[in-house]
């Protein structure tokens, strides 16, 4: 029986099925992605990531992302970090140039084992996110229940970040899907809800477009960090972000975000290998 080999990885509980299609093309379809994503009858994942040969000669590798609903995603920060770590280890390298449908990314392996990904520039214009109409992306006129006026950011995919005083009081499972499909977001949006803990730390939960609530969201953390700087809610341009998958009291289990002066966003965090397997194609 023909099979599709895969690796299961996660970044702080944000989990991925990784398929290497550099030597042989992988027959990934929306139906197949949904079948593998089924956590009861399949493997289960937040995103499926396919490693492909690069189209651009300046890149080492091409990453393609699929959501658990079978739709293709433009970016996945935690997934990029995990797969980059695996490819860098395979190559014996500490740097990797990555090509995606949303643009070029760069990954660096740090001495402590964590991986930093340059997620490229945060896009802040309403047309780039995109939004349905012109508005101030620092305070988008969107409201639902206790959530209002988010900061909109594109990290290769659209994000809306809401700031609240008490994150535990927010029913993200109820509000997330409605906001994802709000008329202001013609391509839907990832919905982040954040609480400032200190001038250097914040707490974040994300309803991911096409995936639902995940234990961590790398591009969502990038968007939240940028949003906090724009709102002047943190000191400087670097912030540690506590996600659902973080271990209480362990700074190494948080996502570190830095918004550079040139507009690029650096994301640093841990990666982990769960297991390997093969999916039957028949």
XYZ file of C-alpha atoms in Angstrom:
282
model
C 0.000 0.000 0.000
C 1.330 3.456 -0.913
C 1.964 5.656 2.106
C 2.823 9.279 2.820
C 5.649 9.552 5.392
C 5.322 12.425 7.866
C 6.808 13.915 11.014
C 4.686 15.308 13.859
C 6.155 18.401 15.558
C 4.932 21.147 17.840
C 5.919 24.578 19.074
C 4.493 25.058 22.582
C 1.605 22.747 21.726
C 0.810 24.364 18.373
C 1.109 21.117 16.413
C 2.051 20.288 12.846
C 2.231 17.388 10.453
C 5.308 17.837 8.257
C 5.614 16.178 4.831
C 8.897 16.243 2.900
C 8.162 16.597 -0.827
C 11.619 17.679 -1.974
C 12.369 14.359 -3.674
C 8.842 13.190 -4.509
C 5.755 15.371 -4.917
C 3.174 14.964 -2.139
C -0.441 14.467 -3.301
C -1.915 16.928 -0.781
C -5.520 17.907 -1.510
C -8.006 19.735 0.755
C -9.793 16.418 1.374
C -6.555 14.647 2.312
C -5.498 17.528 4.588
C -8.852 17.402 6.395
C -8.599 13.621 6.799
C -5.114 13.794 8.318
C -6.218 16.709 10.533
C -9.039 14.705 12.136
C -7.912 14.209 15.736
C -10.132 11.142 16.205
C -9.728 9.271 12.902
C -6.518 10.829 11.596
C -3.309 12.244 13.046
C -4.474 15.692 14.092
C -2.764 19.019 13.486
C -3.234 22.769 13.570
C -1.347 23.101 10.279
C 0.114 20.696 7.735
C 3.445 21.832 6.296
C 4.909 20.558 3.039
C 8.647 20.996 2.400
C 9.243 21.566 -1.329
C 12.216 22.481 -3.526
C 12.639 26.275 -3.718
C 11.441 28.168 -6.766
C 13.749 31.094 -5.967
C 17.474 30.335 -6.329
C 18.187 32.534 -3.300
C 16.161 30.213 -1.038
C 17.218 26.907 0.488
C 13.714 25.478 0.702
C 10.018 26.214 0.098
C 7.374 25.738 2.826
C 3.664 25.336 1.979
C 1.030 25.539 4.735
C -2.445 24.020 5.017
C -5.000 24.681 7.769
C -6.935 21.866 9.397
C -10.008 22.778 7.315
C -8.022 22.054 4.128
C -7.498 25.688 3.121
C -4.017 26.930 2.256
C -2.409 29.462 4.596
C 0.095 32.144 3.671
C 2.121 31.964 6.888
C 2.594 29.935 10.063
C 5.179 31.275 12.468
C 5.471 28.368 14.912
C 5.366 25.882 12.044
C 8.122 27.729 10.212
C 10.250 27.651 13.351
C 9.715 23.904 13.882
C 10.367 22.801 10.320
C 13.301 25.188 9.947
C 14.909 23.607 13.013
C 14.528 20.158 11.452
C 15.951 21.209 8.080
C 18.850 23.107 9.687
C 19.741 20.054 11.804
C 19.629 17.878 8.679
C 21.936 20.296 6.820
C 24.245 20.915 9.788
C 23.541 24.628 9.402
C 22.512 27.442 11.736
C 20.777 29.519 9.064
C 18.032 28.785 6.548
C 16.540 30.901 3.741
C 12.870 29.965 3.341
C 10.452 30.712 0.509
C 6.657 30.786 1.082
C 3.672 32.000 -0.935
C 3.635 35.051 1.371
C 7.295 35.928 0.805
C 10.837 35.141 1.965
C 11.691 34.263 5.572
C 14.972 33.582 7.365
C 15.563 31.253 10.304
C 18.523 31.065 12.699
C 19.316 28.352 15.237
C 20.438 29.848 18.559
C 23.042 28.303 20.916
C 20.325 27.481 23.492
C 18.445 25.383 20.913
C 15.660 27.865 20.314
C 15.008 29.098 16.789
C 14.562 32.689 15.619
C 12.571 33.381 12.471
C 12.629 36.740 10.712
C 8.961 36.847 9.749
C 9.501 39.783 7.395
C 7.918 43.211 7.722
C 4.605 43.728 9.481
C 2.145 45.222 6.995
C -0.073 47.901 8.489
C -1.964 49.467 5.590
C -5.661 48.516 5.434
C -5.248 47.322 1.842
C -2.435 44.923 2.777
C -4.260 43.152 5.596
C -6.786 43.329 3.832
C -9.767 45.180 5.320
C -13.053 45.799 3.560
C -12.751 49.582 3.800
C -10.228 52.298 4.582
C -9.715 52.920 8.300
C -7.089 53.396 10.999
C -5.589 49.908 11.396
C -4.536 50.851 14.930
C -8.196 50.964 15.992
C -10.393 49.087 13.518
C -14.141 49.775 13.931
C -15.075 46.196 14.848
C -16.961 45.319 18.042
C -18.500 42.169 19.471
C -19.474 41.754 23.110
C -16.560 42.817 25.350
C -14.129 43.080 22.409
C -13.735 46.291 20.437
C -11.434 48.287 18.163
C -8.631 45.783 17.456
C -5.248 46.496 15.917
C -5.056 44.955 12.430
C -1.760 43.567 11.138
C -0.699 41.356 8.262
C 2.142 38.914 8.860
C 1.512 37.281 5.483
C -1.927 36.464 6.901
C -4.520 38.821 8.455
C -4.659 39.371 12.222
C -6.918 41.395 14.491
C -5.582 41.845 18.044
C -7.932 42.941 20.833
C -6.555 44.149 24.193
C -8.495 43.415 27.381
C -7.991 43.839 31.118
C -8.909 40.218 31.975
C -8.246 37.610 29.304
C -9.722 34.816 31.453
C -13.134 36.495 31.214
C -13.222 36.300 27.385
C -15.096 33.407 25.750
C -12.827 33.124 22.717
C -14.498 29.916 21.519
C -17.775 31.819 21.110
C -16.429 35.140 19.850
C -13.561 33.892 17.648
C -15.537 32.290 14.797
C -17.903 35.255 14.534
C -15.056 37.752 14.394
C -13.081 35.585 11.954
C -15.957 35.999 9.477
C -16.709 39.673 10.248
C -17.536 41.682 7.121
C -14.475 43.900 7.762
C -12.214 40.919 6.957
C -12.880 39.864 3.337
C -10.299 37.046 3.577
C -11.307 36.220 7.166
C -8.877 36.937 10.016
C -6.972 35.375 12.878
C -8.428 36.751 16.106
C -6.049 37.473 18.984
C -7.019 38.582 22.488
C -4.206 39.920 24.658
C -3.672 41.105 28.219
C -0.656 43.172 29.272
C 1.057 41.564 32.289
C 3.996 43.959 32.652
C 5.952 46.406 30.458
C 7.871 43.380 29.095
C 5.295 40.541 29.109
C 1.813 39.853 27.814
C -0.689 36.990 27.699
C -2.228 35.960 24.376
C -4.885 33.575 23.086
C -5.642 33.194 19.371
C -8.554 31.902 17.343
C -6.761 30.854 14.161
C -8.472 31.287 10.813
C -9.318 27.820 9.523
C -8.036 26.045 12.655
C -9.798 27.412 15.768
C -8.164 27.958 19.148
C -4.568 26.732 19.234
C -2.126 26.410 22.130
C 0.189 28.895 20.423
C 0.221 30.973 17.240
C 3.529 32.341 15.986
C 2.208 34.848 13.458
C -0.461 35.830 16.003
C 2.259 36.479 18.580
C 4.103 38.628 16.023
C 0.936 40.608 15.301
C 0.209 41.024 19.018
C 3.741 42.270 19.697
C 3.495 44.812 16.896
C 0.050 45.865 18.115
C 1.316 46.380 21.675
C 4.151 48.602 20.410
C 1.741 50.618 18.255
C -0.571 51.136 21.234
C 2.433 52.008 23.467
C 1.435 49.296 25.941
C 4.936 47.892 26.466
C 8.403 49.325 27.076
C 10.536 49.322 23.957
C 9.989 47.039 20.978
C 10.549 43.584 22.505
C 8.026 41.522 24.477
C 7.731 38.013 25.939
C 4.361 36.426 25.161
C 2.739 33.777 27.346
C 0.488 31.432 25.347
C -1.775 28.530 26.294
C 1.076 26.101 25.571
C 3.564 27.902 27.848
C 4.700 26.321 31.128
C 3.944 28.605 34.093
C 7.131 30.116 35.482
C 9.320 28.955 32.584
C 10.483 31.896 30.435
C 11.949 29.452 27.888
C 8.392 28.343 27.073
C 7.299 31.838 26.076
C 7.489 33.362 22.603
C 9.855 36.305 22.284
C 8.840 38.963 19.766
C 10.951 41.924 18.644
C 9.707 44.511 16.134
C 12.821 45.958 14.536
C 13.107 49.564 13.409
C 13.211 48.418 9.775
C 9.740 46.912 10.183
C 10.797 43.256 10.323
C 9.494 41.079 13.142
C 11.736 38.517 14.872
C 10.071 35.577 16.608
C 12.043 33.246 18.930
C 10.842 30.100 20.667
C 11.335 26.368 21.278
C 10.520 23.432 18.996
C 9.806 19.760 19.652
C 9.537 16.482 17.739
C 6.535 14.345 18.719
C 6.762 11.263 16.484
C 7.117 10.005 12.919
C 4.614 7.974 10.912
C 3.161 7.112 7.506
C -0.334 7.891 6.222
C -1.965 5.218 3.978
C -2.921 6.744 0.628
C -5.188 3.945 -0.574
